């Protein structure tokens, strides 16, 4: 048991504690759909000193939870609680959300436009930074050059 707790991150231990708290507040017929082995796993990795502050008066769909807790609850709901029809709808929603997320990422980090923008920026930077500098010869350098010129003749 000690080894499991060391492998699982602190965030997931808190999430497991949150999920256990939600499961305890579910109706018994819903709780019976969840395998006891999974509940035992959540109990083994949960943090006893952490007490979730979940307001159940809002309803399950409006409860504010951490992202990891939501992910674990979604996994439990999809795999054990929902019916086949609900599972299909849930999978469709997950797929649509993933598509939206991928589109956002593609918009932000479009590999086709990365090099175009960089090339434009480089041209602009180079054209902005070009300046003519007048070279002035030092007095001693002039003297040395005149002496060298005289000696070459």
Short mmCIF file of C-alpha atoms in Angstrom, two decimals:
data_model
loop_
_atom_site.label_atom_id
_atom_site.label_comp_id
_atom_site.label_asym_id
_atom_site.label_seq_id
_atom_site.Cartn_x
_atom_site.Cartn_y
_atom_site.Cartn_z
CA UNK A 1 0.00 0.00 0.00
CA UNK A 2 2.83 2.40 0.82
CA UNK A 3 4.40 1.81 -2.58
CA UNK A 4 1.18 2.70 -4.45
CA UNK A 5 0.91 6.02 -2.65
CA UNK A 6 4.46 6.94 -3.64
CA UNK A 7 3.84 6.18 -7.31
CA UNK A 8 0.60 8.14 -7.61
CA UNK A 9 0.95 11.91 -7.68
CA UNK A 10 -0.48 14.08 -4.93
CA UNK A 11 -3.02 15.56 -7.40
CA UNK A 12 -4.40 12.11 -8.17
CA UNK A 13 -4.53 11.22 -4.48
CA UNK A 14 -6.66 14.31 -3.89
CA UNK A 15 -8.76 13.44 -6.95
CA UNK A 16 -9.29 9.89 -5.62
CA UNK A 17 -10.41 11.36 -2.30
CA UNK A 18 -12.86 13.66 -4.10
CA UNK A 19 -14.22 10.75 -6.17
CA UNK A 20 -14.70 8.62 -3.07
CA UNK A 21 -16.62 11.45 -1.43
CA UNK A 22 -18.87 11.78 -4.49
CA UNK A 23 -19.40 8.01 -4.62
CA UNK A 24 -20.44 8.01 -0.96
CA UNK A 25 -23.12 10.59 -1.78
CA UNK A 26 -24.56 8.63 -4.73
CA UNK A 27 -27.66 6.45 -4.36
CA UNK A 28 -26.91 2.86 -3.36
CA UNK A 29 -28.12 1.37 -6.67
CA UNK A 30 -25.67 3.61 -8.55
CA UNK A 31 -22.84 2.83 -6.14
CA UNK A 32 -23.44 -0.92 -6.62
CA UNK A 33 -22.61 -0.54 -10.34
CA UNK A 34 -19.05 0.49 -9.47
CA UNK A 35 -16.74 -2.49 -8.82
CA UNK A 36 -15.66 -2.85 -5.22
CA UNK A 37 -12.10 -3.36 -6.42
CA UNK A 38 -12.06 0.15 -7.93
CA UNK A 39 -13.51 1.68 -4.77
CA UNK A 40 -10.89 -0.18 -2.73
CA UNK A 41 -8.18 1.21 -5.01
CA UNK A 42 -9.45 4.76 -4.53
CA UNK A 43 -9.51 4.16 -0.77
CA UNK A 44 -5.93 2.87 -0.81
CA UNK A 45 -4.57 5.93 -2.63
CA UNK A 46 -6.78 8.58 -1.06
CA UNK A 47 -5.50 11.01 1.54
CA UNK A 48 -7.23 10.55 4.88
CA UNK A 49 -6.27 13.99 6.18
CA UNK A 50 -7.80 15.72 3.12
CA UNK A 51 -11.47 16.55 3.50
CA UNK A 52 -13.20 17.54 0.24
CA UNK A 53 -15.29 20.69 0.42
CA UNK A 54 -18.02 19.77 -2.02
CA UNK A 55 -21.40 21.49 -1.93
CA UNK A 56 -23.90 18.77 -2.88
CA UNK A 57 -26.84 21.14 -2.67
CA UNK A 58 -25.95 22.41 -6.18
CA UNK A 59 -26.38 19.07 -7.90
CA UNK A 60 -23.72 16.81 -9.40
CA UNK A 61 -23.53 18.65 -12.72
CA UNK A 62 -22.78 22.01 -11.02
CA UNK A 63 -20.26 20.85 -8.42
CA UNK A 64 -16.90 22.58 -8.64
CA UNK A 65 -14.11 20.01 -8.74
CA UNK A 66 -10.47 19.93 -9.76
CA UNK A 67 -9.72 18.81 -13.33
CA UNK A 68 -8.19 15.49 -12.23
CA UNK A 69 -11.25 14.75 -10.09
CA UNK A 70 -13.55 15.50 -13.01
CA UNK A 71 -11.50 13.19 -15.25
CA UNK A 72 -11.69 10.30 -12.77
CA UNK A 73 -15.42 10.84 -12.26
CA UNK A 74 -15.96 10.89 -16.01
CA UNK A 75 -14.07 7.60 -16.32
CA UNK A 76 -16.13 6.00 -13.53
CA UNK A 77 -19.38 7.33 -15.00
CA UNK A 78 -18.59 6.20 -18.54
CA UNK A 79 -17.29 2.75 -17.67
CA UNK A 80 -19.63 1.69 -14.87
CA UNK A 81 -22.65 3.89 -14.30
CA UNK A 82 -24.15 4.98 -17.62
CA UNK A 83 -26.26 2.89 -19.97
CA UNK A 84 -25.15 1.99 -23.51
CA UNK A 85 -27.15 4.86 -25.00
CA UNK A 86 -25.72 7.33 -22.49
CA UNK A 87 -22.25 5.96 -23.18
CA UNK A 88 -22.65 6.61 -26.92
CA UNK A 89 -23.79 10.19 -26.23
CA UNK A 90 -20.97 10.66 -23.73
CA UNK A 91 -18.39 9.36 -26.23
CA UNK A 92 -19.81 11.67 -28.89
CA UNK A 93 -19.47 14.67 -26.55
CA UNK A 94 -15.92 13.66 -25.65
CA UNK A 95 -15.04 13.29 -29.34
CA UNK A 96 -16.51 16.72 -30.19
CA UNK A 97 -14.65 18.33 -27.29
CA UNK A 98 -11.40 16.74 -28.44
CA UNK A 99 -11.99 18.00 -32.00
CA UNK A 100 -12.57 21.57 -30.72
CA UNK A 101 -9.44 21.34 -28.58
CA UNK A 102 -7.35 20.10 -31.53
CA UNK A 103 -8.69 22.94 -33.72
CA UNK A 104 -7.72 25.48 -31.06
CA UNK A 105 -4.24 24.00 -30.86
CA UNK A 106 -3.94 23.98 -34.65
CA UNK A 107 -4.98 27.65 -34.71
CA UNK A 108 -2.40 28.60 -32.11
CA UNK A 109 0.45 26.39 -33.28
CA UNK A 110 -0.24 25.86 -36.99
CA UNK A 111 2.87 24.12 -38.35
CA UNK A 112 2.19 25.48 -41.85
CA UNK A 113 2.34 29.11 -40.70
CA UNK A 114 5.12 28.92 -38.14
CA UNK A 115 7.90 29.32 -40.69
CA UNK A 116 6.00 31.91 -42.77
CA UNK A 117 5.60 34.19 -39.77
CA UNK A 118 9.21 33.73 -38.72
CA UNK A 119 10.48 34.56 -42.23
CA UNK A 120 8.33 37.72 -42.36
CA UNK A 121 9.52 38.77 -38.91
CA UNK A 122 13.16 38.23 -39.85
CA UNK A 123 12.82 40.32 -43.02
CA UNK A 124 11.12 43.09 -41.05
CA UNK A 125 13.73 42.99 -38.29
CA UNK A 126 16.62 43.04 -40.76
CA UNK A 127 15.16 45.95 -42.73
CA UNK A 128 14.46 47.91 -39.56
CA UNK A 129 17.94 47.41 -38.13
CA UNK A 130 20.00 48.36 -41.21
CA UNK A 131 21.88 51.59 -40.64
CA UNK A 132 24.82 53.19 -42.37
CA UNK A 133 27.72 53.90 -40.10
CA UNK A 134 30.36 56.35 -41.14
CA UNK A 135 33.82 54.98 -40.59
CA UNK A 136 36.28 57.53 -39.24
CA UNK A 137 39.94 56.76 -39.34
CA UNK A 138 41.96 57.54 -36.23
CA UNK A 139 44.71 60.19 -36.55
CA UNK A 140 47.51 57.72 -35.90
CA UNK A 141 46.06 55.29 -38.45
CA UNK A 142 46.08 58.12 -41.06
CA UNK A 143 49.72 58.82 -40.28
CA UNK A 144 50.68 55.14 -40.59
CA UNK A 145 48.79 54.82 -43.89
CA UNK A 146 50.53 57.94 -45.38
CA UNK A 147 53.94 56.60 -44.36
CA UNK A 148 53.18 53.18 -45.89
CA UNK A 149 51.91 54.85 -49.07
CA UNK A 150 55.09 56.96 -49.32
CA UNK A 151 57.32 53.92 -48.79
CA UNK A 152 55.55 51.88 -51.48
CA UNK A 153 56.38 54.49 -54.15
#
